[in-house]
Structures are given as structure tokens and as C-alpha cells.
Short mmCIF file of C-alpha atoms in Angstrom, two decimals:
data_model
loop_
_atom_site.label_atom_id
_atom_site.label_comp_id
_atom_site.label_asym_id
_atom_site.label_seq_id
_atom_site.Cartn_x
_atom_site.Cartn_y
_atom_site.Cartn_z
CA UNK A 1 101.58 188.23 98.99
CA UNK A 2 104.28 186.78 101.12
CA UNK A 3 103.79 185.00 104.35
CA UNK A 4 105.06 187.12 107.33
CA UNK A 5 108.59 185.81 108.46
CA UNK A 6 106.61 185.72 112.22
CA UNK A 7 103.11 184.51 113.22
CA UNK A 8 101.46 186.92 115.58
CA UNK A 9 101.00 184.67 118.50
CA UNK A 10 97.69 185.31 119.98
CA UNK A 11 96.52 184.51 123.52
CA UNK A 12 93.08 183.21 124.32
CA UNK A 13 91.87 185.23 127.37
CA UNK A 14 88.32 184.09 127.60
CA UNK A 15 87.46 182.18 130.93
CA UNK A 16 86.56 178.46 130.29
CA UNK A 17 83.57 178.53 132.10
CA UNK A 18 80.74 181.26 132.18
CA UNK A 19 78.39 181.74 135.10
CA UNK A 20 75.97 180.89 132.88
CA UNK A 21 77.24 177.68 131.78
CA UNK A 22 77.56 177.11 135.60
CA UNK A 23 73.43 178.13 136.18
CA UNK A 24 72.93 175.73 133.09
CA UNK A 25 74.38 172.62 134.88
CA UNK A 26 72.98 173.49 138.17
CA UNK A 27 69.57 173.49 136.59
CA UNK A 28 70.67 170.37 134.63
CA UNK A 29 71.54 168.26 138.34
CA UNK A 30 68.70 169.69 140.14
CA UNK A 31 67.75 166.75 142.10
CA UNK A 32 69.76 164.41 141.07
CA UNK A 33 71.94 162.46 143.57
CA UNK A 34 75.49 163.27 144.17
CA UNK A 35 76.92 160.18 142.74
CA UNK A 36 74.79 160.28 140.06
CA UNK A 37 76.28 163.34 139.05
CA UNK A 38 79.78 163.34 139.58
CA UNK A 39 79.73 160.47 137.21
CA UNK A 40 78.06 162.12 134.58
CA UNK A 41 80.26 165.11 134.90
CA UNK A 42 83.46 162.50 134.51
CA UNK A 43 81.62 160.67 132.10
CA UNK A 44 80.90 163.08 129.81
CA UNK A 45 83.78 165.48 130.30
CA UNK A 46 81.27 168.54 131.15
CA UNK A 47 84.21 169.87 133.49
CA UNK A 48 87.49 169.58 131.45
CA UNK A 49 90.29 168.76 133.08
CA UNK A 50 89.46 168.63 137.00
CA UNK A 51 91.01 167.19 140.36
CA UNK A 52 89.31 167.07 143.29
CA UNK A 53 91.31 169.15 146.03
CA UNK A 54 90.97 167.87 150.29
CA UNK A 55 92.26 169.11 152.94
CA UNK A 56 91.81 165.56 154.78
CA UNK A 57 89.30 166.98 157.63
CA UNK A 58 86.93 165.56 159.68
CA UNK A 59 84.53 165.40 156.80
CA UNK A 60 86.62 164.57 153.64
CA UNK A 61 86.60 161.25 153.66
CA UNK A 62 82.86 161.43 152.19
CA UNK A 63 83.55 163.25 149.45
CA UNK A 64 86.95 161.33 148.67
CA UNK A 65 84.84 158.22 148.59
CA UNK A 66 82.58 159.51 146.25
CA UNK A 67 85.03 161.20 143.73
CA UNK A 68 86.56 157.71 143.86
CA UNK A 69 83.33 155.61 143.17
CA UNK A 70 82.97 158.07 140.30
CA UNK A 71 86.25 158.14 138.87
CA UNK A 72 89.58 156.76 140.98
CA UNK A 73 91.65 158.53 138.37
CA UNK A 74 90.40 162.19 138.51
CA UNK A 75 93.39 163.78 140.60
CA UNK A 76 93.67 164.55 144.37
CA UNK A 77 95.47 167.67 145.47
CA UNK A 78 96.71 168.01 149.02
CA UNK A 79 98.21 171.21 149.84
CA UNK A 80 100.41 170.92 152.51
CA UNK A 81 101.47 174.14 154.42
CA UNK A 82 104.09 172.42 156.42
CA UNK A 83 101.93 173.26 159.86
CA UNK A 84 99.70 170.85 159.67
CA UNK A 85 98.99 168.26 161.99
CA UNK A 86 100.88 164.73 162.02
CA UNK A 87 97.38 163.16 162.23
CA UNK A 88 96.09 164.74 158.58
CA UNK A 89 98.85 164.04 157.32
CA UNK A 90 98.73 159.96 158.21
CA UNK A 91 94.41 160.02 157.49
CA UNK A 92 95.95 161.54 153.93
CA UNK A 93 97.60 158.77 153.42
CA UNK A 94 94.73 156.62 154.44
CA UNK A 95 92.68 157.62 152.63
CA UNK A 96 94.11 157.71 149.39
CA UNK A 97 95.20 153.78 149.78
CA UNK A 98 91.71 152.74 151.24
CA UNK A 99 90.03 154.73 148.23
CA UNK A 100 92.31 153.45 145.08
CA UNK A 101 93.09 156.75 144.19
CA UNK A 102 95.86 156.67 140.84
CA UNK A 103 97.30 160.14 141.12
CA UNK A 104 98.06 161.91 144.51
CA UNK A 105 99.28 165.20 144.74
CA UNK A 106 100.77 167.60 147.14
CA UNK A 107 101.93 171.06 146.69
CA UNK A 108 103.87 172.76 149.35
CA UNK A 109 105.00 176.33 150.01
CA UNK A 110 108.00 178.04 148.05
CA UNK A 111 111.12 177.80 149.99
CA UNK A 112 112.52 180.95 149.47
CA UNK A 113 109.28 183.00 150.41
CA UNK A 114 108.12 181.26 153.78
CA UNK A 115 112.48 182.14 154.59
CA UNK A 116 111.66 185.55 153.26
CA UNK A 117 108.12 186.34 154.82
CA UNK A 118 107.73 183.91 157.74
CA UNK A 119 111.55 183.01 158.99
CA UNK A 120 110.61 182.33 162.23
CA UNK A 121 107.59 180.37 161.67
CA UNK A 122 105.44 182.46 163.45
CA UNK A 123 103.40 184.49 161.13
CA UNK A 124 100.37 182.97 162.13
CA UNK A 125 100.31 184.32 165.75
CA UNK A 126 100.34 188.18 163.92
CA UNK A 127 98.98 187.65 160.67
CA UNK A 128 96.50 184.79 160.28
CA UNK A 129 96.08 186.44 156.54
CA UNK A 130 99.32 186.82 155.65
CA UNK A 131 100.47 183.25 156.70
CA UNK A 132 97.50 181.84 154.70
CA UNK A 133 98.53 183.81 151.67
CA UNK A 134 101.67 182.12 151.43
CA UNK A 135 101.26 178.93 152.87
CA UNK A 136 98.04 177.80 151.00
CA UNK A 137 96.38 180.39 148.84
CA UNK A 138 99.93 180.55 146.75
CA UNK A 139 100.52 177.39 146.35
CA UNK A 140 96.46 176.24 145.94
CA UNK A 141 96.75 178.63 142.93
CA UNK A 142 99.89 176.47 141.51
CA UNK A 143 98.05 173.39 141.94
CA UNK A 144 95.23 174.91 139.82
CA UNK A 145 97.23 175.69 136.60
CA UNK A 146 96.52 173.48 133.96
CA UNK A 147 92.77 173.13 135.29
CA UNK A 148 89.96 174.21 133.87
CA UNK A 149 87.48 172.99 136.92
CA UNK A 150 88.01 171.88 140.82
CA UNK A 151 86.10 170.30 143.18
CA UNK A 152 85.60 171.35 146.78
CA UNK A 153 84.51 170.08 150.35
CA UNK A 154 82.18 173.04 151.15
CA UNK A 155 78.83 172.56 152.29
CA UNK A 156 76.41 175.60 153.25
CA UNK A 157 75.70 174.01 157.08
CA UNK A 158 79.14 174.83 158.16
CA UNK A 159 78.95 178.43 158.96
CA UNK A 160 76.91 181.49 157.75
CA UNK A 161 79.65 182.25 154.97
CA UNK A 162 78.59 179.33 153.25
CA UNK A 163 75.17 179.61 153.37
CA UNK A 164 73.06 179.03 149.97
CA UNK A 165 76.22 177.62 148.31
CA UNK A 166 75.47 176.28 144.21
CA UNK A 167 76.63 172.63 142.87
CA UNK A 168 78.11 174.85 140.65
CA UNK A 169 80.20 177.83 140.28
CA UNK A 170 82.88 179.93 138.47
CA UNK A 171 85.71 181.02 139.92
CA UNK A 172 88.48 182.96 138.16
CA UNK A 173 87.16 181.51 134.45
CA UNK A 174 87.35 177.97 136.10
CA UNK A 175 84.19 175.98 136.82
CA UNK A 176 84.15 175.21 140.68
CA UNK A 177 81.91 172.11 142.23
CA UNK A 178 80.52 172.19 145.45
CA UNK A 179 79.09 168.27 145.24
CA UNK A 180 77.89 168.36 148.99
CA UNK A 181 77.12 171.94 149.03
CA UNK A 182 73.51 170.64 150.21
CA UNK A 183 74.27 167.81 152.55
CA UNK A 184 73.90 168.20 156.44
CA UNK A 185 75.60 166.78 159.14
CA UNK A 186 73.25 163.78 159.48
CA UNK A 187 73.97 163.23 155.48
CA UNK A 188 77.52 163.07 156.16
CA UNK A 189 77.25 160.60 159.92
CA UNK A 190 75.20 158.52 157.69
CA UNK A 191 77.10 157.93 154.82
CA UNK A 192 80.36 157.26 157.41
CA UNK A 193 78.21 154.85 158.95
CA UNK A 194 77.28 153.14 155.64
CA UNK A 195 80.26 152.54 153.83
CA UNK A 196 82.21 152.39 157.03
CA UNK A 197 84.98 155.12 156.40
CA UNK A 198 87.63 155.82 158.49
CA UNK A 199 87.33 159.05 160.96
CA UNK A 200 90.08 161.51 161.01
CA UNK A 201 92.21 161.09 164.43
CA UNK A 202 91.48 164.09 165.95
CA UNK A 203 87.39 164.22 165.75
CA UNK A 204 87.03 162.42 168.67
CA UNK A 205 88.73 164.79 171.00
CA UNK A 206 86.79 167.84 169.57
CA UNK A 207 88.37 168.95 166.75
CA UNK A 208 85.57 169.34 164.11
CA UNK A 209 87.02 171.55 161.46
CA UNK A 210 90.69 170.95 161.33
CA UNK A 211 93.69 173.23 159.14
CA UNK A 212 97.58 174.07 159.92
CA UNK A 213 97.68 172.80 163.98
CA UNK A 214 98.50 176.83 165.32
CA UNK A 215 95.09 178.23 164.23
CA UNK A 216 93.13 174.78 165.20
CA UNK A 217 91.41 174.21 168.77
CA UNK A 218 88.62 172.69 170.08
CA UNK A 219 85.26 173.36 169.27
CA UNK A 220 82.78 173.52 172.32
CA UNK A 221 79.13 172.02 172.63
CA UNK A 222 77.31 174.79 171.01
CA UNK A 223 79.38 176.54 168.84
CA UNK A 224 79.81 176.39 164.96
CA UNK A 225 81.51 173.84 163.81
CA UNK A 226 84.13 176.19 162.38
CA UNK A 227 84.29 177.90 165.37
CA UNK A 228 87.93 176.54 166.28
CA UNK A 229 89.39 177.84 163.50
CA UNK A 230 91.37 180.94 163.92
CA UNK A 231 89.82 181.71 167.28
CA UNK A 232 89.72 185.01 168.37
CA UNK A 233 90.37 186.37 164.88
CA UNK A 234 88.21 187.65 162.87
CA UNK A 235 88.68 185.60 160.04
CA UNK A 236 86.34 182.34 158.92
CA UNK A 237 88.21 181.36 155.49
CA UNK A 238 91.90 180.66 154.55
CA UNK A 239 91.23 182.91 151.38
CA UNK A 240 91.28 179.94 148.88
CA UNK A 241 87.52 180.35 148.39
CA UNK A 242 85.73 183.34 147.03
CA UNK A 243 83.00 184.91 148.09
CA UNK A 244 79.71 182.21 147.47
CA UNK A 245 77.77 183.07 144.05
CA UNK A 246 74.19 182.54 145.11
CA UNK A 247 72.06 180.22 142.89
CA UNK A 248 70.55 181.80 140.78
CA UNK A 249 65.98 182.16 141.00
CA UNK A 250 64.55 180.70 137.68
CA UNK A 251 61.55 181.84 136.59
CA UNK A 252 59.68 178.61 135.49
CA UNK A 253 56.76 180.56 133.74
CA UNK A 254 59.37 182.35 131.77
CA UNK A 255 60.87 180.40 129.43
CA UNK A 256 63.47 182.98 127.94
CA UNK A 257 65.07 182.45 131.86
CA UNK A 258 66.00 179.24 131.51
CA UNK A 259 69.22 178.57 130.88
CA UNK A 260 70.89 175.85 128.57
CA UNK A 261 73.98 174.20 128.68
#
């Protein structure tokens, strides 16, 4: 029988990563120290291709130094939304030299759709969402093509949306990594204090969780730490993070529950 002239092309739709997969490895790391596992992960390729993606806060130094003990050649991905503060984007640059980082990234909005949805520049002051749709959401999602896992800042102490946040997680068929998901604020003072790290700029004048300058202020004894984002909105995330997929409870007496990566 003759060949076909054409090869049906077919496209793989599967997601790379299954929640379980993700439940496997977070039973897998239970335990085990954060640098301890972010080199295994590199080491052993148990996320594909990842990058490590910062938004050069008040807290993302820690992480950046860890990613770059691990592995100075897993990628960093800035995205810039062209509002952010001069400040960020100097401790960016920082950072990246002081950590030996080997491939920098940034990824910026598309031209013609901030002229065709935000001309004036001032989208933020009527649509928080709409302005973080096209200035960061969009083009986080281009910076994830080509990805099959990404690893994130979050930690669960930051605010009540974060709460009982997993090492590990899927996200649109990619595995995502929360590496100091469990850390707490004294974690993070004491690992700055240890390995001496640079502080962003703006901490020290009250700035504790720090995006684009127009939806930034203060944040006041007392409050959450996220608190001076978009205040007076009601609105805690940029939209570049999903909804948190609780860990999952493992039955230890049931061994049919246990999952295996």
C-alpha cells in the first residue's frame, strides 16, 4: 500500500505535569531543605525546562540566591511593565551581577496594545485588572512558552490568599514551584543576615511588597505586608498566579494513597 503523499501531523495536548506527579514530589521533598532540593530538581531534570521568574521585591533576593547556589544557569525572567519603579529596576540589575546569573531575561508589554488599551497611561487609576492583564499577565504568559515548569517567590505568610501554599503545583499543564512557600519572615531576615544580601532600596522607607510604582504605597505598622498593594481596591494578586492548590492529606495507614513519582 502506498505511503500517503501527507503525514497527518498530530499535536500532543497532554499537560506535562499532572497534579499527581506534583503530590508525588511534594511527598518526595517533605522535609528536606530548600537548597537541598532545588538542586536535586536541577540535578536530575525532575522539572524540564524551567526559569526562575522575580519580580526583584523586598524579598527576592533570597530566593535569587538560592536558585543561583543551585544552578547559576537556570534562567531569570523579569517582566517589566514599564511602571515600575527606577529602584527595582537598578536592585534587578544587582542582583543578577552579585548572583552570577548566565541568562537574564526581560519581557515587556506589546507596543501596539498598551497604545490601543492604555494610551494615556492611566489604566491603572480605573482598572487595576485590566492594566495587569496587559502589562504583566500577557506578557508573563510569553515568557512561559517553551517551559514546561517555573519557579515562584510566593510564600503562604504573606496574606490569607496564600495560605497553605504546596512546594509543588500545576498550573496550566506546567509544574509550578513554590521553594519558600513555607518560610516566614524571620526565615527570610535571617538568611539576609547570613549571606549578607543586598536589600531592595525602597524597604527601608516602608515599602514591603513592591510592583508597578501607581498601585505601590506604604505599608503601616500593623497591616499585611501586602497591604500596599492596590490600596483601596479590592484586588490582592496581579492575576499571574492561580488560585493555590492545597496540599494534598496522605493517608499514611493507607498505602494505595501514596503517591509515586
Amino acid at each position: 500500500m502506498a505511503e500517503p503523499a501527507r503525514q497527518i501531523d498530530l499535536i500532543d495536548t497532554r499537560p506535562a505535569f499532572t497534579q499527581a506527579q506534583a503530590d508525588a514530589l511534594n511527598a518526595r521533598f517533605e522535609g528536606i531543605d530548600t537548597i537541598t532540593m532545588l538542586k536535586t530538581v536541577f540535578a536530575e531534570g525532575l522539572a524540564g525546562n524551567v526559569a526562575v521568574v522575580s519580580s526583584f521585591g523586598t524579598e527576592s533576593a533570597v530566593l535569587l540566591d538560592l536558585v543561583a547556589k543551585a544552578d547559576p544557569t537556570v534562567p531569570v525572567i523579569f517582566v517589566d511593565t514599564l511602571k515600575m519603579f527606577a529602584e527595582t529596576l537598578n536592585y534587578r540589575d544587582t542582583l543578577i551581577k552579585r548572583m552570577g546569573f548566565t541568562d537574564s531575561r526581560t519581557v515587556t508589554p506589546i507596543a501596539d496594545v498598551i497604545a490601543n488599551k492604555d494610551g494615556t497611561g492611566l489604566r491603572w487609576s480605573y482598572d487595576p485588572d485590566g492594566c495587569c492583564e496587559i502589562r504583566k499577565v500577557e506578557p508573563m504568559k510569553r515568557a512561559k512558552d517553551g517551559l514546561d515548569a517555573w519557579i515562584s517567590g510566593r510564600k503562604a505568610f504573606q496574606s490569607v490568599t496564600r495560605q497553605n501554599l504546596p512546594r509543588f503545583e500545576v498550573e496550566d499543564g506546567r509544574l509550578k514551584l513554590n521553594p519558600l512557600g513555607d518560610w516566614n519572615k524571620a526565615d527570610l531576615e535571617a538568611y539576609f543576615a547570613e549571606h549578607d544580601l543586598p536589600r531592595h532600596p525602597l524597604e527601608a522607607q516602608g515599602y514591603l511588597s513592591i510592583g508597578c510604582e501607581p498601585c505601590t504605597s506604604k505599608v503601616m505598622p500593623g497591616e499585611d505586608p501586602r497591604a500596599g498593594r492596590w490600596r483601596g481596591w479590592d484586588k490582592v494578586e496581579c492575576g499571574i498566579h492561580s488560585p493555590v492548590t492545597p496540599i494534598p492529606v496522605i493517608d499514611p495507614e493507607d498505602p494505595a494513597n501514596q503517591p509515586v513519582f
